[in-house]
CSV table of C-alpha atoms in Angstrom, one decimal:
chain,number,residue,atom,x,y,z
A,14,MET,CA,85.9,54.6,94.8
A,15,LYS,CA,85.2,57.9,95.6
A,16,LYS,CA,84.7,61.2,93.2
A,17,TRP,CA,87.3,63.9,94.2
A,18,SER,CA,86.7,67.5,93.0
A,19,VAL,CA,90.5,67.8,93.0
A,20,PHE,CA,93.0,65.6,91.1
A,21,LEU,CA,96.2,66.8,90.2
A,22,SER,CA,96.1,69.9,92.3
A,23,PHE,CA,95.8,67.7,95.3
A,24,ILE,CA,99.7,66.9,95.6
A,25,VAL,CA,101.4,67.2,92.3
A,26,VAL,CA,104.7,69.4,92.3
A,27,LEU,CA,105.5,71.0,89.0
A,28,THR,CA,109.2,70.3,89.4
A,29,LEU,CA,111.6,72.4,86.5
A,30,ILE,CA,114.2,70.2,86.0
A,31,SER,CA,117.5,72.3,84.6
A,32,SER,CA,118.0,71.9,80.9
A,33,LEU,CA,121.8,70.8,80.7
A,34,PRO,CA,123.0,70.9,77.4
A,35,VAL,CA,122.9,67.2,75.4
A,36,SER,CA,126.4,65.3,74.6
A,37,ALA,CA,127.5,65.8,71.3
A,38,ALA,CA,127.4,61.9,71.1
A,39,ALA,CA,123.8,61.7,71.7
A,40,VAL,CA,122.8,64.5,69.2
A,41,ASP,CA,123.9,65.0,65.9
A,42,LYS,CA,126.7,67.7,65.8
A,43,THR,CA,124.5,70.1,63.2
A,44,SER,CA,122.2,70.5,65.7
A,45,ASN,CA,121.7,73.9,66.6
A,46,ILE,CA,119.8,73.2,69.7
A,47,GLN,CA,121.9,73.3,72.9
A,48,SER,CA,119.4,73.3,75.5
A,49,PHE,CA,115.6,73.2,75.5
A,50,ASP,CA,112.6,72.7,78.0
A,51,PRO,CA,108.8,72.3,77.2
A,52,THR,CA,108.3,76.1,76.1
A,53,SER,CA,111.8,77.5,75.6
A,54,LEU,CA,114.9,76.8,73.7
A,55,VAL,CA,118.5,78.0,73.6
A,56,LYS,CA,120.9,77.8,70.3
A,57,ASN,CA,124.5,77.3,70.3
A,58,ASP,CA,124.8,80.9,69.4
A,59,GLY,CA,123.4,81.6,73.0
A,60,THR,CA,119.8,83.2,71.6
A,61,TYR,CA,116.7,82.0,73.7
A,62,TRP,CA,113.6,81.3,72.1
A,63,VAL,CA,110.1,80.7,73.1
A,64,TRP,CA,106.7,79.4,72.1
A,65,GLY,CA,103.1,78.9,73.7
A,66,GLY,CA,100.3,81.2,74.3
A,67,ASN,CA,100.6,84.1,71.4
A,68,GLN,CA,104.0,82.6,69.9
A,69,SER,CA,102.6,79.1,67.9
A,70,VAL,CA,106.6,78.4,67.0
A,71,PRO,CA,109.9,79.0,68.3
A,72,THR,CA,110.2,83.2,68.2
A,73,GLN,CA,113.4,84.5,69.3
A,74,PHE,CA,113.5,86.7,72.7
A,75,GLN,CA,115.4,89.8,71.6
A,76,GLY,CA,118.0,91.1,73.7
A,77,MET,CA,118.9,87.9,75.7
A,78,THR,CA,121.8,86.8,74.7
A,79,ASP,CA,124.9,84.2,76.1
A,80,VAL,CA,122.4,82.3,77.3
A,81,MET,CA,123.8,78.4,78.4
A,82,ILE,CA,120.8,76.9,80.1
A,83,THR,CA,116.9,77.7,80.0
A,84,PHE,CA,115.3,76.1,83.0
A,85,GLY,CA,111.5,76.9,82.3
A,86,ASN,CA,108.9,79.4,83.7
A,87,ASP,CA,111.1,82.1,82.3
A,88,TYR,CA,114.4,81.8,83.7
A,89,VAL,CA,117.6,81.1,81.9
A,90,MET,CA,121.2,81.2,83.3
A,91,LYS,CA,123.6,82.8,81.0
A,92,LYS,CA,127.6,81.6,80.4
A,93,ASP,CA,128.8,83.6,83.3
A,94,GLY,CA,126.4,81.8,85.6
A,95,SER,CA,123.8,85.1,86.4
A,96,ILE,CA,120.5,84.1,86.3
A,97,TRP,CA,117.7,86.3,84.5
A,98,TYR,CA,113.9,86.1,84.6
A,99,MET,CA,111.7,87.3,81.9
A,100,GLY,CA,107.5,87.3,83.2
A,101,ARG,CA,106.3,87.0,79.5
A,102,ASN,CA,103.8,89.6,78.1
A,103,GLN,CA,101.3,88.4,75.3
A,104,SER,CA,104.0,90.8,73.2
A,105,LEU,CA,107.6,90.1,73.4
A,106,SER,CA,108.5,93.8,73.0
A,107,SER,CA,106.9,94.6,75.9
A,108,THR,CA,108.2,92.1,78.1
A,109,GLN,CA,110.8,93.2,80.8
A,110,ILE,CA,114.1,91.2,81.2
A,111,ASN,CA,115.2,91.2,84.9
A,112,GLU,CA,118.6,90.2,86.4
A,113,VAL,CA,117.9,88.0,89.5
A,114,LYS,CA,121.1,89.3,91.5
A,115,SER,CA,120.5,87.1,94.4
A,116,LEU,CA,121.0,83.7,92.1
A,117,ASN,CA,124.0,82.9,90.8
A,118,HIS,CA,125.2,79.1,89.0
A,119,ILE,CA,121.9,77.5,89.7
A,120,SER,CA,121.0,73.8,88.8
A,121,THR,CA,117.3,73.5,89.0
A,122,PHE,CA,114.4,75.7,89.9
A,123,TYR,CA,111.4,74.0,91.6
A,124,TYR,CA,107.7,75.2,92.1
A,125,SER,CA,105.2,73.6,94.4
A,126,TYR,CA,101.5,74.5,94.1
A,127,GLY,CA,101.8,75.6,97.5
A,128,ASP,CA,103.4,79.1,96.3
A,129,GLU,CA,106.9,78.1,96.8
A,130,LEU,CA,109.5,78.7,94.4
A,131,PHE,CA,113.1,77.2,95.1
A,132,ALA,CA,116.4,77.8,93.6
A,133,LEU,CA,118.8,74.9,93.9
A,134,GLY,CA,122.5,76.0,93.7
A,135,ALA,CA,125.4,74.0,92.1
A,136,ASP,CA,126.6,74.3,95.8
A,137,GLY,CA,123.7,72.4,97.4
A,138,LYS,CA,122.5,75.9,98.9
A,139,ILE,CA,118.9,76.2,98.7
A,140,TYR,CA,116.9,79.6,97.7
A,141,THR,CA,113.5,80.7,98.0
A,142,ALA,CA,111.3,83.6,95.9
A,143,VAL,CA,110.1,86.4,98.6
A,144,HIS,CA,106.7,87.0,99.0
A,145,THR,CA,106.0,90.9,98.8
A,146,ASP,CA,102.2,91.6,100.1
A,147,GLY,CA,101.2,88.0,100.0
A,148,LYS,CA,102.5,87.6,96.2
A,149,LEU,CA,105.4,86.0,95.2
A,150,ASP,CA,108.3,87.7,93.7
A,151,PRO,CA,110.2,86.0,90.8
A,152,THR,CA,112.8,88.2,90.4
A,153,GLN,CA,113.8,88.4,94.3
A,154,PHE,CA,115.2,85.3,96.2
A,155,VAL,CA,116.8,84.6,99.6
A,156,GLN,CA,119.0,81.6,100.8
A,157,ILE,CA,117.3,79.3,103.2
A,158,LYS,CA,119.1,78.9,106.3
A,159,GLY,CA,119.2,75.5,108.3
A,160,ILE,CA,119.6,73.3,105.4
A,161,ASP,CA,122.4,72.4,103.1
A,162,LYS,CA,124.2,70.2,100.8
A,163,VAL,CA,120.6,69.4,99.0
A,164,THR,CA,120.5,67.3,95.7
A,165,ASN,CA,116.8,67.2,95.0
A,166,ILE,CA,113.4,69.1,96.1
A,167,SER,CA,110.1,67.9,96.0
A,168,SER,CA,106.4,68.4,98.0
A,169,TYR,CA,104.0,66.1,99.6
A,170,TYR,CA,101.0,66.3,101.7
A,171,ASP,CA,101.1,65.5,105.5
A,172,PHE,CA,97.9,64.1,106.6
A,173,SER,CA,99.3,63.8,110.5
A,174,LYS,CA,96.6,66.6,110.7
A,175,ARG,CA,93.0,65.8,109.4
A,176,GLU,CA,93.0,68.7,106.8
A,177,GLY,CA,96.3,67.8,105.7
A,178,GLU,CA,99.6,70.2,105.2
A,179,LEU,CA,101.7,70.8,102.3
A,180,ARG,CA,105.4,70.1,103.1
A,181,SER,CA,108.6,70.8,101.2
A,182,ILE,CA,110.9,67.5,101.3
A,183,PHE,CA,114.6,68.0,100.7
A,184,LEU,CA,117.2,65.0,100.0
A,185,LYS,CA,120.9,65.7,100.9
A,186,ASP,CA,123.9,64.2,99.6
A,187,ASP,CA,124.4,61.9,102.5
A,188,GLY,CA,120.9,59.9,101.8
A,189,THR,CA,118.9,61.6,104.1
A,190,VAL,CA,115.6,63.3,103.5
A,191,TRP,CA,114.2,66.2,105.4
A,192,HIS,CA,111.0,68.0,105.8
A,193,ASP,CA,110.4,71.8,106.5
A,194,GLN,CA,108.6,73.5,109.5
A,195,ASN,CA,107.4,76.3,110.3
A,196,ALA,CA,107.1,77.7,106.8
A,197,LEU,CA,110.9,77.2,106.4
A,198,GLN,CA,112.1,78.4,109.5
A,199,SER,CA,113.3,74.8,110.4
A,200,PHE,CA,113.8,71.2,109.0
A,201,VAL,CA,113.2,68.1,110.3
A,202,ARG,CA,114.9,64.8,109.5
A,203,ILE,CA,112.2,61.9,108.5
A,204,ALA,CA,113.6,59.1,110.6
A,205,SER,CA,114.4,55.6,109.4
A,206,LEU,CA,115.0,57.0,105.5
A,207,ASN,CA,118.7,56.4,105.0
A,208,ASP,CA,120.3,56.1,102.0
A,209,ILE,CA,118.0,57.6,99.9
A,210,THR,CA,119.2,58.0,96.2
A,211,SER,CA,115.8,59.7,94.7
A,212,ILE,CA,112.4,61.3,95.9
A,213,ALA,CA,109.1,61.9,93.7
A,214,THR,CA,106.5,63.5,96.2
A,215,ASN,CA,105.4,60.9,98.6
A,216,ILE,CA,108.0,58.2,97.5
A,217,ALA,CA,111.5,57.7,97.8
A,218,LEU,CA,114.2,55.2,96.4
A,219,LYS,CA,116.8,53.6,98.4
A,220,LYS,CA,120.3,52.7,97.4
A,221,ASP,CA,119.2,48.7,97.9
A,222,GLY,CA,116.5,49.2,95.4
A,223,THR,CA,113.6,49.4,97.8
A,224,VAL,CA,110.7,52.4,97.1
A,225,TRP,CA,109.4,53.8,100.5
A,226,ARG,CA,106.3,55.8,100.9
A,227,LEU,CA,106.6,58.8,103.4
A,228,PRO,CA,105.5,58.9,106.6
A,229,TRP,CA,101.6,61.1,107.1
A,230,THR,CA,100.9,60.4,103.6
A,231,ARG,CA,97.9,58.4,102.5
A,232,GLN,CA,96.8,56.6,99.4
A,233,PHE,CA,94.5,58.2,96.9
A,234,ASN,CA,91.3,57.2,98.8
A,235,GLU,CA,90.9,59.6,102.1
A,236,ASP,CA,89.8,57.3,104.3
A,237,THR,CA,93.1,55.2,104.2
A,238,GLN,CA,94.7,55.2,107.3
A,239,VAL,CA,97.8,56.8,107.2
A,240,ASP,CA,101.2,55.6,108.4
A,241,THR,CA,103.6,57.4,110.7
A,242,ILE,CA,106.5,56.2,109.9
A,243,PRO,CA,108.2,55.3,106.5
A,244,THR,CA,106.8,52.2,104.9
A,245,VAL,CA,108.2,49.9,102.3
A,246,ILE,CA,106.2,49.2,99.1
A,247,SER,CA,105.6,45.7,98.9
A,248,GLY,CA,106.7,43.8,95.6
A,249,LEU,CA,109.3,46.5,94.3
A,250,ARG,CA,113.0,45.3,94.5
A,251,ASN,CA,115.8,46.4,92.7
A,252,ILE,CA,114.5,49.2,91.8
A,253,LYS,CA,116.8,52.3,90.0
A,254,ILE,CA,114.3,55.0,88.8
A,255,ILE,CA,111.0,56.3,90.3
A,256,LYS,CA,108.7,58.7,89.0
A,257,SER,CA,105.3,60.5,90.2
A,258,ASN,CA,102.8,62.7,89.7
A,259,GLY,CA,102.1,62.7,93.2
A,260,ASN,CA,98.8,60.1,92.4
A,261,SER,CA,100.0,57.8,89.6
A,262,HIS,CA,103.4,56.2,90.6
A,263,MET,CA,106.0,54.5,87.9
A,264,ALA,CA,109.5,52.4,88.9
A,265,ILE,CA,111.6,51.0,86.1
A,266,ASP,CA,113.9,48.0,87.7
A,267,ASP,CA,117.5,46.5,86.8
A,268,GLN,CA,116.1,44.7,84.1
A,269,ALA,CA,114.4,47.9,82.4
A,270,ARG,CA,111.2,47.1,83.4
A,271,LEU,CA,108.3,48.9,84.0
A,272,TRP,CA,105.9,49.0,87.3
A,273,PHE,CA,102.7,51.0,87.7
A,274,TRP,CA,100.5,51.8,90.7
A,275,GLY,CA,98.4,54.8,91.9
A,276,VAL,CA,95.5,56.5,89.9
A,277,THR,CA,93.8,55.4,86.9
A,278,ILE,CA,90.7,57.6,85.8
A,279,THR,CA,87.2,56.8,84.4
A,280,GLY,CA,84.8,59.6,83.6
A,281,TYR,CA,84.8,63.1,82.4
A,282,SER,CA,84.3,66.4,84.1
A,283,ASP,CA,82.0,66.1,87.4
A,284,GLY,CA,81.3,62.2,86.6
A,285,THR,CA,85.3,61.7,87.1
A,286,THR,CA,86.1,59.1,89.2
A,287,TYR,CA,89.7,58.6,90.5
A,288,HIS,CA,90.4,54.6,91.0
A,289,ASP,CA,93.4,53.8,93.5
A,290,GLY,CA,95.4,50.7,92.3
A,291,LYS,CA,97.6,50.4,95.6
A,292,ALA,CA,99.5,47.2,94.5
A,293,PRO,CA,102.4,47.7,91.8
A,294,VAL,CA,101.7,45.8,88.5
A,295,LEU,CA,104.6,44.8,86.4
A,296,LEU,CA,103.5,45.9,82.5
A,297,SER,CA,104.5,42.9,80.4
A,298,ASN,CA,103.9,44.6,76.9
A,299,ILE,CA,106.9,47.1,77.4
A,300,LYS,CA,110.5,46.2,77.7
A,301,ASP,CA,114.0,48.3,77.8
A,302,VAL,CA,112.6,51.0,79.5
A,303,LYS,CA,114.5,53.9,80.0
A,304,ASP,CA,112.1,57.0,81.3
A,305,THR,CA,108.4,57.5,81.6
A,306,PHE,CA,106.0,60.3,82.5
A,307,VAL,CA,102.1,60.6,83.3
A,308,VAL,CA,100.7,63.2,80.9
A,309,GLU,CA,96.8,64.0,81.2
A,310,ARG,CA,95.5,60.7,81.0
A,311,SER,CA,98.3,58.8,79.2
A,312,LEU,CA,101.3,56.7,80.1
A,313,ILE,CA,104.3,57.7,77.9
A,314,VAL,CA,107.2,55.8,78.1
A,315,GLN,CA,110.8,55.8,76.4
A,316,THR,CA,112.9,52.8,75.6
A,317,GLN,CA,116.7,52.6,75.3
A,318,SER,CA,116.5,52.4,71.9
A,319,GLY,CA,114.6,56.0,71.6
A,320,ASP,CA,110.9,54.2,70.8
A,321,VAL,CA,108.4,56.0,72.6
A,322,TYR,CA,105.1,55.0,73.2
A,323,GLU,CA,101.8,55.6,74.7
A,324,THR,CA,98.9,53.8,76.8
A,325,SER,CA,96.0,55.2,78.4
A,326,ILE,CA,95.4,55.0,81.9
A,327,GLU,CA,91.2,55.3,81.8
A,328,GLY,CA,89.8,52.6,83.2
A,329,THR,CA,89.3,51.1,86.6
A,330,SER,CA,92.8,49.9,86.7
A,331,LEU,CA,95.8,49.5,84.5
A,332,PRO,CA,96.1,45.8,82.9
A,333,VAL,CA,99.7,44.0,83.3
A,334,ASN,CA,99.1,43.7,79.3
A,335,ALA,CA,97.9,47.4,78.6
A,336,LYS,CA,98.4,47.7,74.8
A,337,PHE,CA,101.1,50.7,74.0
A,338,THR,CA,101.1,52.4,70.9
A,339,LEU,CA,104.4,53.8,69.1
A,340,LEU,CA,104.2,57.6,68.7
A,341,THR,CA,107.9,58.3,67.5
A,342,SER,CA,111.3,56.8,67.1
A,343,ASN,CA,115.2,57.6,67.7
A,344,VAL,CA,114.2,60.0,70.9
A,345,ASN,CA,117.2,61.0,72.8
A,346,LEU,CA,115.8,63.3,75.4
A,347,ILE,CA,112.0,64.3,76.7
A,348,LYS,CA,110.9,67.2,78.5
A,349,GLN,CA,107.3,67.1,80.3
A,350,GLY,CA,105.1,70.4,80.5
A,351,ASN,CA,102.1,70.6,82.2
A,352,ARG,CA,99.8,68.5,79.4
A,353,SER,CA,102.0,67.7,76.8
A,354,ILE,CA,106.0,66.3,76.0
A,355,ILE,CA,108.4,67.9,74.0
A,356,MET,CA,110.9,65.2,72.4
A,357,GLN,CA,114.5,65.6,70.9
A,358,LYS,CA,115.5,63.3,68.7
A,359,ASN,CA,118.7,62.0,67.5
A,360,ASP,CA,119.2,64.4,64.7
A,361,GLY,CA,118.6,67.6,67.1
A,362,THR,CA,115.4,68.4,65.9
A,363,LEU,CA,112.1,68.7,68.7
A,364,TRP,CA,108.7,66.9,68.3
A,365,GLY,CA,106.1,67.4,70.5
A,366,TRP,CA,102.9,65.4,71.3
A,367,GLY,CA,99.7,66.4,73.7
A,368,VAL,CA,97.6,68.8,74.5
A,369,ASN,CA,98.2,72.5,72.2
A,370,LYS,CA,95.5,74.8,73.1
A,371,ASN,CA,98.1,77.1,73.7
A,372,GLY,CA,100.4,76.5,71.0
A,373,GLN,CA,102.6,74.5,73.7
A,374,LEU,CA,103.9,72.2,70.9
A,375,GLY,CA,105.4,75.1,68.6
A,376,TYR,CA,104.0,73.7,65.9
A,377,GLY,CA,102.5,76.3,63.8
A,378,ASP,CA,98.6,75.5,64.9
A,379,TYR,CA,96.3,75.5,68.2
A,380,GLU,CA,94.4,72.6,67.5
A,381,PHE,CA,93.6,71.3,70.9
A,382,MET,CA,95.3,68.1,70.9
A,383,HIS,CA,97.9,66.3,68.8
A,384,SER,CA,97.3,62.6,69.3
A,385,ASN,CA,100.4,61.9,67.0
A,386,ALA,CA,103.6,63.2,67.6
A,387,VAL,CA,104.0,66.2,65.2
A,388,PRO,CA,107.6,68.3,64.4
A,389,MET,CA,108.1,71.8,66.0
A,390,GLN,CA,109.0,74.1,63.7
A,391,LYS,CA,112.6,75.5,63.7
A,392,PRO,CA,114.0,78.3,65.3
A,393,ILE,CA,114.3,80.6,62.2
A,394,SER,CA,116.0,84.1,62.7
A,395,VAL,CA,115.6,86.9,60.3
A,396,GLN,CA,118.4,89.8,59.4
A,397,LEU,CA,117.7,92.6,57.3
A,398,ASN,CA,121.2,94.1,55.9
A,399,GLY,CA,122.8,92.2,58.8
A,400,GLU,CA,120.6,93.7,61.9
A,401,SER,CA,118.7,91.1,63.7
A,402,VAL,CA,114.5,91.5,63.1
A,403,ALA,CA,112.5,91.6,66.0
A,404,LEU,CA,109.3,89.1,65.9
A,405,ASN,CA,106.6,88.9,67.6
A,406,THR,CA,105.8,85.7,66.2
A,407,GLY,CA,108.2,83.3,64.5
A,408,VAL,CA,108.7,82.1,61.0
A,409,ILE,CA,106.5,79.4,60.1
A,410,ILE,CA,108.1,77.0,57.1
A,411,ARG,CA,105.5,75.3,55.0
A,412,ASN,CA,106.3,73.0,52.0
A,413,SER,CA,109.9,74.2,52.5
A,414,GLN,CA,108.8,77.7,52.4
A,415,ALA,CA,108.9,80.6,54.8
A,416,PHE,CA,106.4,82.3,56.1
A,417,ILE,CA,106.6,85.8,58.5
A,418,PRO,CA,104.0,87.7,60.2
A,419,LEU,CA,102.4,90.4,58.4
A,420,ARG,CA,104.1,93.8,59.9
A,421,SER,CA,107.5,91.9,60.9
A,422,VAL,CA,110.0,93.1,58.0
A,423,PHE,CA,108.2,94.5,54.8
A,424,GLU,CA,107.8,98.1,56.3
A,425,LYS,CA,111.4,97.8,57.0
A,426,LEU,CA,111.6,97.1,53.3
A,427,GLY,CA,110.3,100.6,52.5
A,428,ALA,CA,106.6,99.3,51.7
A,429,THR,CA,103.5,100.7,53.3
A,430,ILE,CA,100.9,98.0,54.4
A,431,THR,CA,97.2,98.0,54.7
A,432,PHE,CA,95.0,95.6,55.9
A,433,GLU,CA,91.1,95.4,55.1
A,434,GLU,CA,89.5,93.1,58.0
A,435,MET,CA,86.3,92.2,56.5
A,436,SER,CA,87.5,91.3,52.9
A,437,LYS,CA,91.0,89.8,54.6
A,438,VAL,CA,93.1,91.7,51.7
A,439,VAL,CA,96.2,92.9,52.8
A,440,THR,CA,97.8,95.5,50.4
A,441,ILE,CA,101.8,96.3,50.0
A,442,LYS,CA,102.8,99.3,48.4
A,443,ARG,CA,106.3,100.9,47.3
A,444,SER,CA,106.2,104.1,45.8
A,445,ASP,CA,109.9,105.1,46.0
A,446,VAL,CA,111.6,108.2,44.1
A,447,GLY,CA,113.2,107.0,40.9
A,448,THR,CA,111.4,103.6,40.9
A,449,PRO,CA,108.2,102.6,39.3
A,450,PRO,CA,105.1,102.3,41.7
A,451,LEU,CA,104.4,98.4,43.0
A,452,THR,CA,101.3,97.2,44.5
A,453,ILE,CA,100.8,93.6,45.7
A,454,SER,CA,97.5,92.5,47.0
A,455,ILE,CA,97.2,89.2,48.7
A,456,ASN,CA,93.6,87.7,49.7
A,457,ILE,CA,94.2,86.0,53.0
A,458,LYS,CA,91.0,84.1,52.6
A,459,SER,CA,91.1,82.8,48.5
A,460,GLY,CA,94.6,83.1,48.2
A,461,VAL,CA,94.2,85.1,45.4
A,462,VAL,CA,97.6,87.2,44.7
A,463,THR,CA,98.5,90.3,42.2
A,464,VAL,CA,101.4,92.2,41.5
A,465,ASN,CA,100.2,95.6,39.9
A,466,ASN,CA,96.6,94.3,39.4
A,467,LYS,CA,98.6,91.0,37.6
A,468,ALA,CA,97.5,88.0,38.8
A,469,VAL,CA,100.4,85.6,40.4
A,470,ASN,CA,100.3,81.7,41.2
A,471,LEU,CA,102.1,81.0,44.2
A,472,GLN,CA,103.9,77.7,45.4
A,473,ASN,CA,101.8,77.9,48.9
A,474,ALA,CA,99.1,80.2,49.5
A,475,PRO,CA,99.3,82.9,52.6
A,476,PHE,CA,97.4,81.9,55.7
A,477,GLY,CA,96.5,83.2,59.1
A,478,VAL,CA,97.4,81.6,62.6
A,479,ASN,CA,95.5,83.1,65.7
A,480,GLY,CA,94.5,86.2,64.1
A,481,THR,CA,98.3,86.8,62.8
A,482,SER,CA,98.4,86.8,58.9
A,483,TYR,CA,101.6,84.8,57.5
A,484,LEU,CA,102.9,86.0,54.0
A,485,PRO,CA,105.6,84.3,51.7
A,486,LEU,CA,108.9,85.9,52.9
A,487,ARG,CA,110.9,85.4,49.9
A,488,PHE,CA,108.8,86.4,47.3
A,489,ILE,CA,107.2,89.7,48.7
A,490,SER,CA,110.7,90.5,49.9
A,491,GLU,CA,112.1,90.0,46.2
A,492,THR,CA,109.6,91.4,44.6
A,493,LEU,CA,109.9,94.5,46.6
A,494,GLY,CA,114.0,94.4,45.5
A,495,ALA,CA,115.5,92.8,48.1
A,496,LYS,CA,117.9,90.0,48.0
A,497,VAL,CA,117.1,86.7,50.5
A,498,ASP,CA,119.3,84.1,51.4
A,499,TRP,CA,119.1,81.1,53.8
A,500,VAL,CA,122.1,80.3,55.9
A,501,GLN,CA,121.4,76.6,56.9
A,502,GLN,CA,124.1,76.0,59.2
A,503,THR,CA,122.6,78.6,61.7
A,504,ASP,CA,119.0,78.6,60.1
A,505,LYS,CA,119.2,82.3,59.4
A,506,ILE,CA,117.2,84.1,56.7
A,507,SER,CA,119.2,87.0,55.6
A,508,ILE,CA,117.8,89.9,53.3
A,509,THR,CA,119.9,92.4,51.9
A,510,MET,CA,118.2,95.8,50.9
A,511,LYS,CA,119.8,98.5,48.9
């Protein structure tokens, strides 16, 4: 097998699927989460929350209200159908909020590695982001003329020319498939692809349950001769769902069985080799399949009962009897990120699995990888005297106790805060007229806490995450004279200070 210098970027298209609210019948009615994607969510109150990067847990994006759906990549739709974009900075407080005035009532966004960003309207019209000075402008879109009634968008490499050309493909509501020409200026129907119900990069699913490879696409081995017409993939019948990352392909048939073909992997770094299994393999050790994903070097499978399993795609091929390991149960919905997945359970809670080096699992740490499913921290808001408090990183719960970033609330309670970087000692002072002086000292490294030089034992020690010190909210707030209440119905901490 040949070694390729490019794997995922060879043909993969990242699809941002709209996060439509999950039905109440599927998720516990007490859940406060209305919509979610791999790095953001919307609560039932219309607030918008993000994680990943500088935010290791869900953190409220202040100033964004009445949100109905989050699409990912910083796009949301409000209840009035308006579309908004937030190009996140390291500090949420400095991030600009932009209304995308050329878009309204969008159902889905699609991004291709060919540097095209599409928005699909609820009416089947397509819009593309404008390029200004050769750079994509995520806040400016124009309608694409010449094609409409589109239900799905994808991309694939057309090898009718030796070097290959990335094309956008469009599935229309009449079951026909079209590809673009001349930089989206014209569109050509792909002949003999009729009654298509789904497209996924270089494969298409027909109404009769057969799966077809698009013309001018080659299998992973670059020496493979390409076909000039669509070709049926032998061995697949009665297929209901197809999935693909462009290199590895999956299909679920009418008996809820899982088929796999395409790329598996051996080696690492410069020694990585990609092996192309051309014939679909029916995996015998997994049943009642509902959904499936390729994430990093793993095949993730969700069953109809809500169990989620993982098996490795490392090896020269994926064996028929591949061993699956249970990751978690009671999962209602899965959203795939770039290198991880976020799962919503029937009780409404979110769980993550996979690469986490940028905090993309919302778990409250930056461990590179979590090979077991971990619970995402709840999206917890903080109010002071009825006013929402803006946090640059969110609330972390440890052992049922809430911790908040060092400078998020306590200065608003009238305290003066100093932090000694070398010793990692936080000093919180209050010296209001008419009240006794108060000094709280917290050693982040040792966990030693004193109040007016008297030692205090805390249930849970303060800690640091990615350079941010987290302190116990209730202990410090109440020591400073505030009243703290937990509002369970809305996941809100209410602080009252006279």
